[in-house]
Amino acid sequence: MGNICRSPMAERLFRQALGDQVLSHSAGTGGWHEGEEMNPPAARQVRARGADPEGFSARKLRADEIDSADLILTATADQFDYVTALRPDSAERTFVLGEFGRLLKGVDASTLPAGDVYERGVALVRAVSVLRAGHPASPQDDLDDPWGRGDQVFSRVADEILATVEPFAALLLEK
């Protein structure tokens, strides 16, 4: 939506887990907060988990960013619908974050190519897409919007993001 809470938390937590192995960028489906920094409670949660919120600037998602992305993770099914309406050909590499994390559990790491992180990532996204088998995400896969709510909600959402970030990083980086 506004790109100051969930998405920037995910961007920075992915960056922390993956280092310079993968480029992670955040963009919102709405442009209400373009140019703003991360919401302070979101930044606190990022810092509390060892990542750096500094230098973040909210922006609106552009179609060319969808075209160039190998994996697109959204906070909600509505955002998934927004992305795939803009670029229908992105559906097989676009997931609700919680859905992606849930489906990662079914990936057999031994079937992924060893070595090259990019090739492994492409194979991992393909494997998760096959596991989805065209089924929509479930409502439980959505991340609650913590904007305007307390630190407890921001903390829960950050933990839900990490529930996908950590197994993804482990599979991708062969940990």
CSV table of N, CA and C in Angstrom, one decimal, residues 42-174:
chain,number,residue,atom,x,y,z
A,42,ALA,N,8.1,0.4,12.7
A,42,ALA,CA,8.7,-0.6,11.7
A,42,ALA,C,10.2,-0.6,11.8
A,43,ALA,N,10.8,0.6,11.8
A,43,ALA,CA,12.2,0.7,11.9
A,43,ALA,C,12.7,0.1,13.2
A,44,ARG,N,12.0,0.3,14.3
A,44,ARG,CA,12.4,-0.3,15.6
A,44,ARG,C,12.5,-1.8,15.5
A,45,GLN,N,11.5,-2.4,14.9
A,45,GLN,CA,11.5,-3.9,14.8
A,45,GLN,C,12.6,-4.4,13.9
A,46,VAL,N,12.9,-3.6,12.8
A,46,VAL,CA,14.0,-4.0,12.0
A,46,VAL,C,15.3,-3.9,12.8
A,47,ARG,N,15.5,-2.9,13.5
A,47,ARG,CA,16.8,-2.7,14.3
A,47,ARG,C,16.8,-3.8,15.4
A,48,ALA,N,15.7,-4.1,16.0
A,48,ALA,CA,15.7,-5.2,17.1
A,48,ALA,C,16.1,-6.5,16.5
A,49,ARG,N,16.0,-6.7,15.2
A,49,ARG,CA,16.3,-8.0,14.6
A,49,ARG,C,17.7,-7.9,13.9
A,50,GLY,N,18.4,-6.9,14.2
A,50,GLY,CA,19.8,-6.7,13.7
A,50,GLY,C,20.0,-6.2,12.3
A,51,ALA,N,18.9,-5.7,11.7
A,51,ALA,CA,19.0,-5.1,10.4
A,51,ALA,C,19.0,-3.6,10.4
A,52,ASP,N,19.2,-3.0,9.3
A,52,ASP,CA,19.4,-1.5,9.3
A,52,ASP,C,18.3,-0.8,8.5
A,53,PRO,N,17.5,0.0,9.2
A,53,PRO,CA,16.4,0.7,8.5
A,53,PRO,C,16.8,2.0,7.8
A,54,GLU,N,18.0,2.4,8.0
A,54,GLU,CA,18.5,3.7,7.5
A,54,GLU,C,18.5,3.8,6.0
A,55,GLY,N,18.2,5.0,5.5
A,55,GLY,CA,18.3,5.2,4.0
A,55,GLY,C,17.1,4.7,3.2
A,56,PHE,N,16.1,4.2,3.9
A,56,PHE,CA,14.9,3.7,3.2
A,56,PHE,C,14.1,4.9,2.7
A,57,SER,N,13.5,4.8,1.5
A,57,SER,CA,12.6,5.9,1.0
A,57,SER,C,11.5,5.2,0.3
A,58,ALA,N,10.3,5.5,0.7
A,58,ALA,CA,9.1,4.8,0.2
A,58,ALA,C,8.9,5.2,-1.3
A,59,ARG,N,8.4,4.3,-2.1
A,59,ARG,CA,8.1,4.5,-3.5
A,59,ARG,C,7.0,3.6,-4.0
A,60,LYS,N,6.4,4.0,-5.1
A,60,LYS,CA,5.3,3.2,-5.7
A,60,LYS,C,5.9,2.3,-6.7
A,61,LEU,N,5.3,1.1,-6.7
A,61,LEU,CA,5.7,0.0,-7.6
A,61,LEU,C,5.4,0.4,-9.1
A,62,ARG,N,6.4,0.2,-9.9
A,62,ARG,CA,6.3,0.4,-11.4
A,62,ARG,C,6.3,-0.9,-12.1
A,63,ALA,N,5.6,-0.9,-13.3
A,63,ALA,CA,5.5,-2.1,-14.1
A,63,ALA,C,6.9,-2.6,-14.5
A,64,ASP,N,7.9,-1.7,-14.8
A,64,ASP,CA,9.2,-2.2,-15.2
A,64,ASP,C,9.9,-2.9,-14.1
A,65,GLU,N,9.6,-2.6,-12.8
A,65,GLU,CA,10.2,-3.3,-11.7
A,65,GLU,C,9.6,-4.8,-11.6
A,66,ILE,N,8.3,-4.9,-12.0
A,66,ILE,CA,7.7,-6.2,-12.0
A,66,ILE,C,8.4,-7.0,-13.1
A,67,ASP,N,8.5,-6.4,-14.3
A,67,ASP,CA,9.2,-7.1,-15.4
A,67,ASP,C,10.6,-7.6,-15.1
A,68,SER,N,11.3,-6.9,-14.3
A,68,SER,CA,12.7,-7.3,-14.1
A,68,SER,C,12.9,-8.1,-12.8
A,69,ALA,N,11.9,-8.4,-12.1
A,69,ALA,CA,12.0,-9.1,-10.8
A,69,ALA,C,11.9,-10.6,-11.1
A,70,ASP,N,12.8,-11.4,-10.4
A,70,ASP,CA,12.7,-12.8,-10.5
A,70,ASP,C,11.7,-13.4,-9.4
A,71,LEU,N,11.4,-12.7,-8.4
A,71,LEU,CA,10.5,-13.1,-7.3
A,71,LEU,C,9.8,-11.8,-6.8
A,72,ILE,N,8.5,-11.8,-6.7
A,72,ILE,CA,7.8,-10.7,-6.2
A,72,ILE,C,6.9,-11.3,-5.0
A,73,LEU,N,7.2,-10.7,-3.8
A,73,LEU,CA,6.4,-11.1,-2.6
A,73,LEU,C,5.5,-9.9,-2.2
A,74,THR,N,4.3,-10.2,-2.0
A,74,THR,CA,3.3,-9.2,-1.6
A,74,THR,C,2.9,-9.4,-0.1
A,75,ALA,N,2.4,-8.4,0.5
A,75,ALA,CA,1.9,-8.6,1.9
A,75,ALA,C,0.5,-9.3,2.0
A,76,THR,N,-0.3,-9.1,0.9
A,76,THR,CA,-1.6,-9.5,0.9
A,76,THR,C,-2.0,-10.1,-0.4
A,77,ALA,N,-3.1,-10.8,-0.5
A,77,ALA,CA,-3.7,-11.3,-1.7
A,77,ALA,C,-4.2,-10.2,-2.6
A,78,ASP,N,-4.7,-9.1,-2.0
A,78,ASP,CA,-5.1,-8.0,-2.8
A,78,ASP,C,-3.9,-7.4,-3.5
A,79,GLN,N,-2.8,-7.3,-2.9
A,79,GLN,CA,-1.6,-6.8,-3.5
A,79,GLN,C,-1.1,-7.7,-4.6
A,80,PHE,N,-1.2,-9.0,-4.4
A,80,PHE,CA,-0.9,-10.0,-5.4
A,80,PHE,C,-1.8,-9.7,-6.7
A,81,ASP,N,-3.1,-9.5,-6.4
A,81,ASP,CA,-4.0,-9.2,-7.5
A,81,ASP,C,-3.6,-7.9,-8.3
A,82,TYR,N,-3.1,-6.9,-7.5
A,82,TYR,CA,-2.7,-5.7,-8.1
A,82,TYR,C,-1.5,-5.9,-9.1
A,83,VAL,N,-0.5,-6.7,-8.6
A,83,VAL,CA,0.7,-6.9,-9.3
A,83,VAL,C,0.4,-7.7,-10.6
A,84,THR,N,-0.4,-8.8,-10.4
A,84,THR,CA,-0.7,-9.6,-11.6
A,84,THR,C,-1.7,-9.0,-12.5
A,85,ALA,N,-2.5,-8.0,-12.1
A,85,ALA,CA,-3.3,-7.2,-13.0
A,85,ALA,C,-2.5,-6.3,-13.9
A,86,LEU,N,-1.4,-5.8,-13.3
A,86,LEU,CA,-0.5,-4.9,-14.1
A,86,LEU,C,0.3,-5.8,-15.0
A,87,ARG,N,0.8,-6.9,-14.6
A,87,ARG,CA,1.6,-7.8,-15.4
A,87,ARG,C,1.2,-9.2,-15.2
A,88,PRO,N,0.2,-9.7,-16.0
A,88,PRO,CA,-0.3,-11.1,-15.8
A,88,PRO,C,0.7,-12.1,-16.0
A,89,ASP,N,1.8,-11.9,-16.8
A,89,ASP,CA,2.8,-12.8,-17.0
A,89,ASP,C,3.7,-13.0,-15.7
A,90,SER,N,3.5,-12.2,-14.7
A,90,SER,CA,4.3,-12.3,-13.4
A,90,SER,C,3.7,-13.3,-12.4
A,91,ALA,N,2.5,-13.9,-12.7
A,91,ALA,CA,1.8,-14.7,-11.7
A,91,ALA,C,2.6,-15.9,-11.2
A,92,GLU,N,3.5,-16.5,-12.0
A,92,GLU,CA,4.2,-17.7,-11.6
A,92,GLU,C,5.4,-17.3,-10.7
A,93,ARG,N,5.7,-16.0,-10.6
A,93,ARG,CA,6.8,-15.6,-9.7
A,93,ARG,C,6.4,-14.6,-8.7
A,94,THR,N,5.1,-14.4,-8.5
A,94,THR,CA,4.5,-13.5,-7.6
A,94,THR,C,3.7,-14.3,-6.5
A,95,PHE,N,4.0,-14.0,-5.3
A,95,PHE,CA,3.4,-14.8,-4.2
A,95,PHE,C,3.0,-13.8,-3.0
A,96,VAL,N,2.0,-14.2,-2.2
A,96,VAL,CA,1.8,-13.5,-0.9
A,96,VAL,C,3.0,-14.1,-0.1
A,97,LEU,N,3.6,-13.2,0.7
A,97,LEU,CA,4.8,-13.6,1.5
A,97,LEU,C,4.5,-14.9,2.4
A,98,GLY,N,3.4,-14.9,3.1
A,98,GLY,CA,3.1,-16.0,3.9
A,98,GLY,C,2.8,-17.3,3.1
A,99,GLU,N,2.2,-17.1,2.0
A,99,GLU,CA,2.0,-18.3,1.1
A,99,GLU,C,3.4,-18.9,0.6
A,100,PHE,N,4.3,-18.0,0.3
A,100,PHE,CA,5.6,-18.4,-0.2
A,100,PHE,C,6.3,-19.2,0.9
A,101,GLY,N,6.3,-18.6,2.1
A,101,GLY,CA,6.9,-19.3,3.3
A,101,GLY,C,6.3,-20.6,3.6
A,102,ARG,N,4.9,-20.7,3.5
A,102,ARG,CA,4.2,-22.0,3.8
A,102,ARG,C,4.6,-23.0,2.7
A,103,LEU,N,4.7,-22.6,1.5
A,103,LEU,CA,5.0,-23.6,0.4
A,103,LEU,C,6.5,-24.0,0.4
A,104,LEU,N,7.4,-23.1,0.9
A,104,LEU,CA,8.8,-23.4,1.0
A,104,LEU,C,9.0,-24.7,1.7
A,105,LYS,N,8.2,-25.0,2.7
A,105,LYS,CA,8.3,-26.2,3.5
A,105,LYS,C,8.3,-27.5,2.7
A,106,GLY,N,7.6,-27.4,1.5
A,106,GLY,CA,7.5,-28.6,0.7
A,106,GLY,C,8.5,-28.7,-0.3
A,107,VAL,N,9.5,-27.8,-0.4
A,107,VAL,CA,10.6,-27.9,-1.4
A,107,VAL,C,11.7,-28.8,-0.9
A,108,ASP,N,12.0,-29.8,-1.7
A,108,ASP,CA,13.1,-30.7,-1.4
A,108,ASP,C,14.4,-30.0,-1.9
A,109,ALA,N,15.2,-29.6,-0.9
A,109,ALA,CA,16.5,-28.9,-1.2
A,109,ALA,C,17.4,-29.7,-2.1
A,110,SER,N,17.4,-31.0,-2.1
A,110,SER,CA,18.3,-31.8,-2.9
A,110,SER,C,17.9,-31.7,-4.4
A,111,THR,N,16.8,-31.2,-4.7
A,111,THR,CA,16.4,-31.1,-6.1
A,111,THR,C,16.9,-29.7,-6.7
A,112,LEU,N,17.4,-28.8,-5.9
A,112,LEU,CA,17.8,-27.5,-6.3
A,112,LEU,C,19.3,-27.6,-6.7
A,113,PRO,N,19.7,-26.9,-7.8
A,113,PRO,CA,21.1,-26.9,-8.2
A,113,PRO,C,22.0,-26.3,-7.2
A,114,ALA,N,23.1,-26.9,-7.0
A,114,ALA,CA,24.1,-26.4,-6.1
A,114,ALA,C,25.0,-25.3,-6.7
A,115,GLY,N,25.5,-24.5,-5.8
A,115,GLY,CA,26.5,-23.5,-6.3
A,115,GLY,C,25.9,-22.2,-6.6
A,116,ASP,N,25.6,-21.9,-7.8
A,116,ASP,CA,25.2,-20.6,-8.3
A,116,ASP,C,23.9,-20.2,-7.6
A,117,VAL,N,23.9,-19.1,-6.9
A,117,VAL,CA,22.8,-18.6,-6.1
A,117,VAL,C,21.6,-18.2,-7.1
A,118,TYR,N,22.0,-17.6,-8.2
A,118,TYR,CA,20.9,-17.1,-9.1
A,118,TYR,C,20.2,-18.4,-9.7
A,119,GLU,N,20.9,-19.3,-10.2
A,119,GLU,CA,20.2,-20.5,-10.7
A,119,GLU,C,19.4,-21.2,-9.6
A,120,ARG,N,20.0,-21.3,-8.4
A,120,ARG,CA,19.3,-21.9,-7.3
A,120,ARG,C,18.0,-21.2,-7.0
A,121,GLY,N,18.1,-19.8,-7.0
A,121,GLY,CA,16.9,-19.0,-6.8
A,121,GLY,C,15.8,-19.2,-7.8
A,122,VAL,N,16.2,-19.2,-9.1
A,122,VAL,CA,15.2,-19.5,-10.1
A,122,VAL,C,14.5,-20.8,-9.9
A,123,ALA,N,15.3,-21.8,-9.6
A,123,ALA,CA,14.8,-23.2,-9.4
A,123,ALA,C,13.9,-23.2,-8.2
A,124,LEU,N,14.2,-22.5,-7.2
A,124,LEU,CA,13.5,-22.4,-5.9
A,124,LEU,C,12.1,-21.8,-6.2
A,125,VAL,N,12.1,-20.7,-6.9
A,125,VAL,CA,10.8,-20.0,-7.2
A,125,VAL,C,10.0,-20.9,-8.1
A,126,ARG,N,10.6,-21.6,-9.0
A,126,ARG,CA,9.8,-22.5,-9.9
A,126,ARG,C,9.2,-23.6,-9.1
A,127,ALA,N,10.0,-24.2,-8.1
A,127,ALA,CA,9.5,-25.3,-7.3
A,127,ALA,C,8.3,-24.8,-6.4
A,128,VAL,N,8.4,-23.6,-5.9
A,128,VAL,CA,7.3,-23.1,-5.1
A,128,VAL,C,6.1,-22.9,-5.9
A,129,SER,N,6.3,-22.4,-7.1
A,129,SER,CA,5.2,-22.2,-8.1
A,129,SER,C,4.5,-23.5,-8.4
A,130,VAL,N,5.3,-24.5,-8.6
A,130,VAL,CA,4.7,-25.9,-8.9
A,130,VAL,C,3.9,-26.4,-7.7
A,131,LEU,N,4.4,-26.2,-6.5
A,131,LEU,CA,3.7,-26.6,-5.3
A,131,LEU,C,2.4,-25.8,-5.1
A,132,ARG,N,2.3,-24.6,-5.6
A,132,ARG,CA,1.1,-23.8,-5.5
A,132,ARG,C,0.0,-24.4,-6.4
A,133,ALA,N,0.5,-24.9,-7.5
A,133,ALA,CA,-0.4,-25.6,-8.5
A,133,ALA,C,-1.7,-24.8,-8.8
A,134,GLY,N,-1.5,-23.4,-8.9
A,134,GLY,CA,-2.6,-22.6,-9.3
A,134,GLY,C,-3.6,-22.3,-8.3
A,135,HIS,N,-3.4,-22.8,-7.0
A,135,HIS,CA,-4.3,-22.5,-5.9
A,135,HIS,C,-4.1,-21.1,-5.4
A,136,PRO,N,-5.1,-20.4,-5.0
A,136,PRO,CA,-4.9,-19.0,-4.5
A,136,PRO,C,-4.3,-19.1,-3.1
A,137,ALA,N,-3.7,-18.0,-2.6
A,137,ALA,CA,-3.2,-18.0,-1.2
A,137,ALA,C,-4.4,-18.0,-0.3
A,138,SER,N,-4.2,-18.5,0.9
A,138,SER,CA,-5.3,-18.5,1.9
A,138,SER,C,-5.3,-17.2,2.7
A,139,PRO,N,-6.4,-16.8,3.3
A,139,PRO,CA,-6.5,-15.5,4.0
A,139,PRO,C,-5.4,-15.5,5.1
A,140,GLN,N,-5.0,-16.6,5.7
A,140,GLN,CA,-4.0,-16.7,6.7
A,140,GLN,C,-2.6,-16.3,6.2
A,141,ASP,N,-2.4,-16.3,4.9
A,141,ASP,CA,-1.1,-15.9,4.4
A,141,ASP,C,-0.9,-14.4,4.4
A,142,ASP,N,-1.9,-13.6,4.5
A,142,ASP,CA,-1.8,-12.2,4.5
A,142,ASP,C,-1.1,-11.7,5.7
A,143,LEU,N,-0.3,-10.7,5.6
A,143,LEU,CA,0.3,-10.0,6.7
A,143,LEU,C,-0.6,-8.8,7.2
A,144,ASP,N,-1.0,-8.8,8.4
A,144,ASP,CA,-1.8,-7.7,8.9
A,144,ASP,C,-1.0,-6.4,8.7
A,145,ASP,N,-1.8,-5.3,8.4
A,145,ASP,CA,-1.2,-4.0,8.3
A,145,ASP,C,-1.0,-3.4,9.7
A,146,PRO,N,0.2,-3.2,10.1
A,146,PRO,CA,0.4,-2.7,11.5
A,146,PRO,C,0.3,-1.2,11.6
A,147,TRP,N,0.2,-0.5,10.5
A,147,TRP,CA,0.2,1.0,10.5
A,147,TRP,C,-0.8,1.5,11.5
A,148,GLY,N,-0.3,2.4,12.4
A,148,GLY,CA,-1.2,3.0,13.4
A,148,GLY,C,-1.5,2.2,14.6
A,149,ARG,N,-0.9,1.0,14.6
A,149,ARG,CA,-1.1,0.1,15.7
A,149,ARG,C,0.1,0.0,16.6
A,150,GLY,N,0.1,-0.7,17.7
A,150,GLY,CA,1.2,-0.7,18.7
A,150,GLY,C,2.4,-1.6,18.2
A,151,ASP,N,3.4,-1.4,19.0
A,151,ASP,CA,4.7,-2.2,18.8
A,151,ASP,C,4.4,-3.7,18.8
A,152,GLN,N,3.5,-4.1,19.6
A,152,GLN,CA,3.2,-5.6,19.7
A,152,GLN,C,2.8,-6.1,18.3
A,153,VAL,N,2.0,-5.4,17.6
A,153,VAL,CA,1.5,-5.8,16.3
A,153,VAL,C,2.7,-5.7,15.3
A,154,PHE,N,3.5,-4.7,15.4
A,154,PHE,CA,4.7,-4.6,14.5
A,154,PHE,C,5.6,-5.7,14.7
A,155,SER,N,5.8,-6.1,16.0
A,155,SER,CA,6.7,-7.2,16.4
A,155,SER,C,6.2,-8.5,15.8
A,156,ARG,N,4.9,-8.7,15.9
A,156,ARG,CA,4.3,-10.0,15.4
A,156,ARG,C,4.5,-10.0,13.8
A,157,VAL,N,4.2,-8.9,13.2
A,157,VAL,CA,4.4,-8.9,11.7
A,157,VAL,C,5.8,-9.1,11.3
A,158,ALA,N,6.8,-8.5,12.0
A,158,ALA,CA,8.2,-8.8,11.7
A,158,ALA,C,8.5,-10.2,11.9
A,159,ASP,N,8.0,-10.9,13.0
A,159,ASP,CA,8.2,-12.3,13.2
A,159,ASP,C,7.6,-13.1,12.1
A,160,GLU,N,6.5,-12.7,11.6
A,160,GLU,CA,5.8,-13.4,10.4
A,160,GLU,C,6.7,-13.3,9.2
A,161,ILE,N,7.3,-12.1,9.0
A,161,ILE,CA,8.2,-11.9,7.8
A,161,ILE,C,9.4,-12.8,8.0
A,162,LEU,N,10.0,-12.9,9.2
A,162,LEU,CA,11.1,-13.7,9.4
A,162,LEU,C,10.8,-15.2,9.2
A,163,ALA,N,9.6,-15.6,9.4
A,163,ALA,CA,9.2,-17.0,9.2
A,163,ALA,C,9.3,-17.4,7.8
A,164,THR,N,9.3,-16.5,6.9
A,164,THR,CA,9.6,-16.8,5.4
A,164,THR,C,11.0,-16.5,5.1
A,165,VAL,N,11.6,-15.4,5.6
A,165,VAL,CA,12.9,-14.9,5.3
A,165,VAL,C,14.0,-16.0,5.6
A,166,GLU,N,13.9,-16.5,6.9
A,166,GLU,CA,14.9,-17.5,7.3
A,166,GLU,C,14.9,-18.8,6.6
A,167,PRO,N,13.8,-19.5,6.3
A,167,PRO,CA,13.9,-20.7,5.5
A,167,PRO,C,14.3,-20.4,4.1
A,168,PHE,N,13.8,-19.3,3.5
A,168,PHE,CA,14.2,-18.9,2.2
A,168,PHE,C,15.7,-18.8,2.1
A,169,ALA,N,16.3,-18.0,3.0
A,169,ALA,CA,17.7,-17.8,3.0
A,169,ALA,C,18.5,-19.1,3.2
A,170,ALA,N,18.0,-20.0,4.1
A,170,ALA,CA,18.6,-21.3,4.3
A,170,ALA,C,18.6,-22.1,3.0
A,171,LEU,N,17.5,-22.2,2.3
A,171,LEU,CA,17.4,-23.0,1.1
A,171,LEU,C,18.3,-22.3,0.0
A,172,LEU,N,18.2,-21.0,-0.2
A,172,LEU,CA,18.9,-20.3,-1.2
A,172,LEU,C,20.4,-20.4,-1.1
A,173,LEU,N,20.8,-20.2,0.2
A,173,LEU,CA,22.3,-20.1,0.4
A,173,LEU,C,22.9,-21.5,0.9
A,174,GLU,N,22.1,-22.5,0.8
A,174,GLU,CA,22.5,-23.9,1.2
A,174,GLU,C,23.0,-24.0,2.6
